[in-house]
Short mmCIF file of C-alpha atoms and ligand atoms in Angstrom, two decimals:
data_model
loop_
_atom_site.label_atom_id
_atom_site.label_comp_id
_atom_site.label_asym_id
_atom_site.label_seq_id
_atom_site.Cartn_x
_atom_site.Cartn_y
_atom_site.Cartn_z
CA MET H 1 82.58 315.24 201.74
CA ILE H 2 79.42 313.82 203.30
CA ASP H 3 81.31 312.88 206.44
CA GLU H 4 82.82 316.35 206.56
CA GLY H 5 79.35 317.92 206.18
CA ARG H 6 77.89 315.72 208.87
CA ALA H 7 80.79 316.42 211.17
CA ALA H 8 80.33 320.14 210.53
CA MET H 9 76.57 319.89 211.31
CA GLU H 10 77.22 317.99 214.52
CA SER H 11 79.69 320.60 215.63
CA TRP H 12 76.90 323.13 216.11
CA HIS H 13 73.19 322.92 217.01
CA LEU H 14 70.19 325.10 216.36
CA PRO H 15 69.73 327.97 218.77
CA ASP H 16 66.76 327.53 221.17
CA GLU H 17 65.04 330.58 219.68
CA GLU H 18 65.09 329.17 216.12
CA LEU H 19 63.92 325.78 217.33
CA ARG H 20 61.03 327.35 219.22
CA ARG H 21 59.97 329.48 216.24
CA TYR H 22 60.24 326.45 213.95
CA GLY H 23 57.89 324.56 216.31
CA GLU H 24 55.46 327.50 216.25
CA ARG H 25 55.74 327.61 212.44
CA THR H 26 56.70 331.28 212.47
CA LEU H 27 60.08 330.82 210.74
CA ALA H 28 60.38 332.22 207.21
CA PRO H 29 62.75 331.14 204.44
CA PRO H 30 65.69 331.02 204.10
CA VAL H 31 66.19 330.41 207.86
CA LEU H 32 63.36 327.83 207.69
CA TRP H 33 65.21 325.87 204.99
CA SER H 34 68.47 325.81 206.87
CA VAL H 35 66.68 324.74 210.08
CA GLU H 36 64.89 321.94 208.22
CA ALA H 37 68.15 320.84 206.61
CA HIS H 38 69.79 320.69 210.01
CA LEU H 39 66.87 318.81 211.60
CA THR H 40 67.00 316.19 208.83
CA ALA H 41 70.62 315.44 209.67
CA CYS H 42 70.71 316.02 213.44
CA ALA H 43 68.96 313.59 215.79
CA HIS H 44 69.98 315.68 218.79
CA CYS H 45 68.04 318.73 217.59
CA ARG H 46 65.05 316.58 216.58
CA HIS H 47 64.94 315.34 220.19
CA ARG H 48 65.18 318.91 221.44
CA LEU H 49 62.33 319.92 219.14
CA ALA H 50 60.17 317.00 220.32
CA ALA H 51 60.92 317.74 223.99
CA GLY H 52 60.35 321.46 223.60
CA GLN H 53 57.14 321.32 221.55
CA PRO H 54 54.95 318.55 222.94
CA ALA H 55 51.76 320.53 222.32
CA VAL H 56 52.57 321.11 218.67
CA LEU H 57 53.36 317.44 218.13
CA ARG H 58 50.30 316.28 220.05
CA ASP H 59 48.07 318.57 217.98
CA GLY H 60 49.62 317.14 214.84
CA TRP H 61 49.01 313.55 215.95
CA GLU H 62 45.46 314.38 217.00
CA ARG H 63 44.71 315.88 213.60
CA LEU H 64 46.14 312.81 211.90
CA ASP H 65 44.21 310.53 214.24
CA ALA H 66 40.91 312.32 213.61
CA GLU H 67 41.53 312.19 209.86
CA LEU H 68 42.20 308.44 209.98
CA ASP H 69 39.16 307.77 212.18
CA ALA H 70 36.74 309.85 210.10
CA PRO H 71 34.18 307.58 208.43
CA VAL H 72 34.70 307.23 204.70
CA PRO H 73 31.34 307.44 202.90
CA GLY H 74 30.62 304.43 200.72
CA ALA H 75 29.87 304.54 196.99
CA VAL H 76 26.07 304.55 197.52
CA GLU H 77 26.28 307.34 200.09
CA ARG H 78 28.51 309.47 197.84
CA LEU H 79 26.17 308.90 194.89
CA LEU H 80 23.11 309.93 196.94
CA THR H 81 24.86 313.01 198.31
CA ARG H 82 25.89 314.03 194.81
CA ALA H 83 22.26 313.56 193.69
CA GLY H 84 21.23 316.19 196.24
CA VAL H 85 20.09 313.95 199.11
CA ALA H 86 20.89 315.48 202.53
CA GLY H 87 23.92 313.97 204.26
CA HIS H 88 22.09 312.33 207.19
CA THR H 89 19.36 310.96 204.89
CA ALA H 90 22.02 309.60 202.53
CA ARG H 91 23.73 307.82 205.44
CA LEU H 92 20.48 306.22 206.65
CA LEU H 93 19.59 305.20 203.09
CA ALA H 94 23.04 303.79 202.45
CA ALA H 95 22.66 301.72 205.62
CA THR H 96 19.50 300.13 204.18
CA PRO H 97 20.26 296.39 204.09
CA VAL H 98 18.87 296.08 200.56
CA LEU H 99 21.50 298.47 199.26
CA ARG H 100 24.30 296.33 200.58
CA LEU H 101 26.16 294.20 198.12
CA SER H 102 25.18 290.92 199.82
CA TRP H 103 21.48 291.66 199.49
CA LEU H 104 21.77 292.89 195.92
CA ALA H 105 23.66 289.69 195.13
CA ALA H 106 20.81 287.65 196.63
CA VAL H 107 18.27 289.58 194.53
CA VAL H 108 20.31 289.11 191.37
CA SER H 109 20.73 285.35 191.91
CA THR H 110 17.01 284.93 192.71
CA LEU H 111 16.10 286.81 189.52
CA ALA H 112 18.58 284.79 187.46
CA LEU H 113 17.20 281.52 188.86
CA THR H 114 13.55 282.48 188.24
CA ALA H 115 14.41 283.74 184.74
CA VAL H 116 15.95 280.36 183.93
CA LEU H 117 12.96 278.53 185.44
CA ALA H 118 10.64 280.83 183.45
CA ALA H 119 12.46 279.95 180.22
CA VAL H 120 12.39 276.22 180.98
CA LEU H 121 8.97 275.89 182.67
CA HIS H 122 6.66 278.89 182.26
CA PRO H 123 6.95 282.72 182.35
CA VAL H 124 4.60 282.78 185.37
CA VAL H 125 7.48 281.64 187.60
CA PHE H 126 9.31 284.89 186.95
CA LEU H 127 6.20 287.10 186.98
CA ALA H 128 5.12 285.67 190.34
CA ALA H 129 8.56 285.78 191.98
CA ALA H 130 9.67 289.32 191.00
CA PRO H 131 6.99 291.18 193.07
CA LEU H 132 8.08 289.26 196.19
CA LEU H 133 11.60 290.75 196.12
CA PRO H 134 10.71 294.29 197.27
CA VAL H 135 8.41 292.80 199.94
CA CYS H 136 11.33 290.79 201.35
CA GLY H 137 13.57 293.84 201.01
CA VAL H 138 11.22 296.07 202.99
CA ALA H 139 10.86 293.44 205.73
CA LEU H 140 14.64 293.19 205.94
CA SER H 141 15.02 296.95 205.89
CA PHE H 142 12.79 297.67 208.83
CA GLY H 143 12.92 294.73 211.19
CA PRO H 144 14.71 295.15 214.54
CA ARG H 145 16.20 291.71 214.05
CA ALA H 146 17.52 292.33 210.58
CA ASP H 147 18.52 295.96 210.68
CA PRO H 148 21.75 296.89 212.49
CA THR H 149 20.80 300.58 212.32
CA TYR H 150 17.34 299.95 213.81
CA GLU H 151 18.14 301.67 217.14
CA ILE H 152 19.70 304.61 215.33
CA ALA H 153 16.65 304.82 213.10
CA VAL H 154 14.28 304.86 216.07
CA VAL H 155 16.14 307.66 217.87
CA ALA H 156 17.06 309.55 214.68
CA PRO H 157 15.58 313.05 214.47
CA MET H 158 13.49 311.90 211.55
CA HIS H 159 10.02 310.44 211.59
CA THR H 160 10.06 306.67 211.48
CA PHE H 161 7.36 306.73 208.81
CA ARG H 162 9.41 309.01 206.57
CA LEU H 163 12.41 306.74 207.02
CA LEU H 164 10.25 303.73 206.16
CA LEU H 165 9.06 305.40 202.97
CA LEU H 166 12.60 306.44 202.06
CA ARG H 167 13.79 302.88 202.45
CA CYS H 168 10.82 301.54 200.49
CA VAL H 169 11.73 303.83 197.62
CA ALA H 170 15.32 302.60 197.82
CA VAL H 171 14.24 298.94 197.89
CA LEU H 172 11.69 299.34 195.11
CA SER H 173 14.13 301.24 192.90
CA ALA H 174 16.81 298.59 193.30
CA THR H 175 14.55 295.58 192.76
CA THR H 176 12.64 297.26 189.91
CA ALA H 177 15.81 298.09 188.01
CA LEU H 178 17.16 294.55 188.44
CA SER H 179 13.80 292.91 187.60
CA ALA H 180 13.50 295.07 184.47
CA VAL H 181 16.83 293.73 183.26
CA ALA H 182 15.77 290.17 184.14
CA SER H 183 12.55 290.66 182.13
CA LEU H 184 14.69 290.54 178.99
CA ALA H 185 15.15 286.84 179.74
CA VAL H 186 11.44 286.16 179.03
CA PRO H 187 11.01 287.83 175.61
CA ASP H 188 8.32 285.41 174.35
CA ILE H 189 5.45 287.18 176.12
CA GLY H 190 6.29 290.73 174.97
CA LEU H 191 5.25 293.61 177.22
CA ALA H 192 3.52 291.17 179.58
CA ALA H 193 7.05 290.40 180.81
CA LEU H 194 6.70 293.64 182.81
CA GLY H 195 3.49 292.37 184.46
CA TRP H 196 5.33 292.04 187.77
CA PHE H 197 5.76 295.80 188.14
CA LEU H 198 2.29 296.84 189.39
CA PRO H 199 1.96 293.79 191.68
CA ALA H 200 5.40 294.65 193.13
CA LEU H 201 4.14 298.13 194.01
CA THR H 202 0.85 296.79 195.37
CA LEU H 203 2.44 294.08 197.51
CA THR H 204 4.99 296.51 198.93
CA LEU H 205 2.27 299.01 199.90
CA LEU H 206 0.12 296.21 201.34
CA SER H 207 2.95 294.85 203.46
CA LEU H 208 3.70 298.39 204.67
CA ALA H 209 0.06 298.88 205.65
CA LEU H 210 0.12 295.56 207.53
CA THR H 211 3.50 296.28 209.14
CA ALA H 212 1.95 298.75 211.59
CA ARG H 213 -0.22 295.91 212.95
CA LEU H 214 1.82 292.74 212.40
CA GLY H 215 5.43 293.89 212.33
CA PRO H 216 7.59 293.81 209.19
CA VAL H 217 8.35 290.08 209.03
CA LEU H 218 4.85 288.71 209.65
CA ALA H 219 3.36 291.35 207.32
CA ALA H 220 5.73 290.33 204.53
CA ALA H 221 4.97 286.63 205.11
CA CYS H 222 1.20 287.20 204.97
CA VAL H 223 1.44 289.33 201.83
CA GLY H 224 3.80 286.83 200.17
CA LEU H 225 1.60 283.82 200.90
CA GLY H 226 -1.50 285.80 199.87
CA TRP H 227 0.14 286.70 196.57
CA ILE H 228 1.06 283.09 195.82
CA ALA H 229 -2.53 282.06 196.62
CA VAL H 230 -3.85 284.73 194.24
CA VAL H 231 -1.52 283.68 191.40
CA VAL H 232 -2.39 279.99 191.86
CA SER H 233 -6.14 280.61 192.07
CA THR H 234 -6.15 282.83 188.94
CA ARG H 235 -3.98 280.50 186.86
CA GLY H 236 -5.04 280.14 183.25
CA ALA H 237 -3.91 278.89 179.90
CA GLY H 238 -2.74 282.32 178.62
CA ALA H 239 0.83 283.24 177.77
CA THR H 240 1.39 284.71 181.24
CA GLY H 241 -0.19 281.76 183.07
CA SER H 242 -2.42 283.88 185.33
CA THR H 243 -5.13 286.50 184.84
CA VAL H 244 -3.25 288.73 187.32
CA PHE H 245 -0.88 289.64 184.50
CA VAL H 246 -3.49 290.46 181.83
CA PRO H 247 -4.83 294.06 181.66
CA ALA H 248 -7.86 293.34 183.90
CA GLY H 249 -5.62 291.83 186.58
CA GLN H 250 -3.24 294.77 186.31
CA LEU H 251 -6.15 297.17 186.82
CA ALA H 252 -7.21 295.23 189.93
CA SER H 253 -3.63 295.44 191.16
CA ALA H 254 -3.55 299.20 190.62
CA VAL H 255 -6.83 299.62 192.54
CA ALA H 256 -5.43 297.54 195.42
CA ALA H 257 -2.26 299.69 195.41
CA VAL H 258 -4.31 302.88 195.70
CA LEU H 259 -6.39 301.40 198.54
CA ALA H 260 -3.25 300.30 200.39
CA ALA H 261 -1.73 303.78 199.95
CA VAL H 262 -4.91 305.37 201.37
CA VAL H 263 -4.84 303.02 204.38
CA LEU H 264 -1.14 303.75 204.86
CA ALA H 265 -1.71 307.50 204.82
CA ARG H 266 -4.44 307.12 207.45
CA ILE H 267 -2.47 304.95 209.84
CA HIS H 268 1.00 306.47 209.44
CA ARG H 269 1.07 307.67 213.07
CA ALA H 270 1.13 304.04 214.21
CA PHE H 271 4.67 303.84 212.81
CA GLU H 272 6.01 306.45 215.19
CA SER H 273 5.82 304.05 218.15
CA PRO H 274 8.90 301.81 218.08
CA ARG H 275 7.16 299.13 220.17
CA ARG H 276 5.04 298.29 217.15
CA PHE H 277 8.04 296.64 215.59
CA ARG H 278 9.17 294.51 218.51
ZN1 LIG D 301 71.74 319.84 216.00
#
């Protein structure tokens, strides 16, 4: 039966008119069905269709090609877009190095290590280390050496300063969330386990304010070393190991954060010149 059917199909071929209308997609059922059935079985007519309709085929391939080449937004980008962030902003944010899995993994392992050291040695290890994470993250997020999207960022139709702030928010949100979880590992000191939060904000703002003058890497290094010097020089016998983490120290940190924010607001135009970051 099958051989008979095939033999019958090969004994006739689709008329040129039907083939042309099939290629133009203007055929209606039931003629369309019978043409498709014939094309499935007849290589000769498939060749005729391909030869007669190069434009239709090429268009089809081009559409497929464009679909395959279209960038697929990552999980972070999709999440940001769903949260109402504009598409181009979401893409720039998602390209922030700190939001990449490798950097988040580095942050998590640093926090885990300091939490263990805090449990074994002293809580001050964790409290002193956590504020340094966003500072490193910001330096990584805005350095021409570290950031593969740096050139895009500089020519993007968005102010460099706004992009810097956007990325700072992204970095701070990520490190704050992770540090908050890690704080559970130092339960002995109660709420003081969150003493890293204000210093993290202060150090990030300070390093931003210095970035305009020193560049992101040197600014982060200065702020980091300065912070370590402050923690060491204010060390005490209390549960947190340093007066930075008692209420008076937290107040001083908040004042410093406000001052850094004021300086930042005054000098923000300095960020619009890309040469500052070379
Ligand atoms: Zn045929």
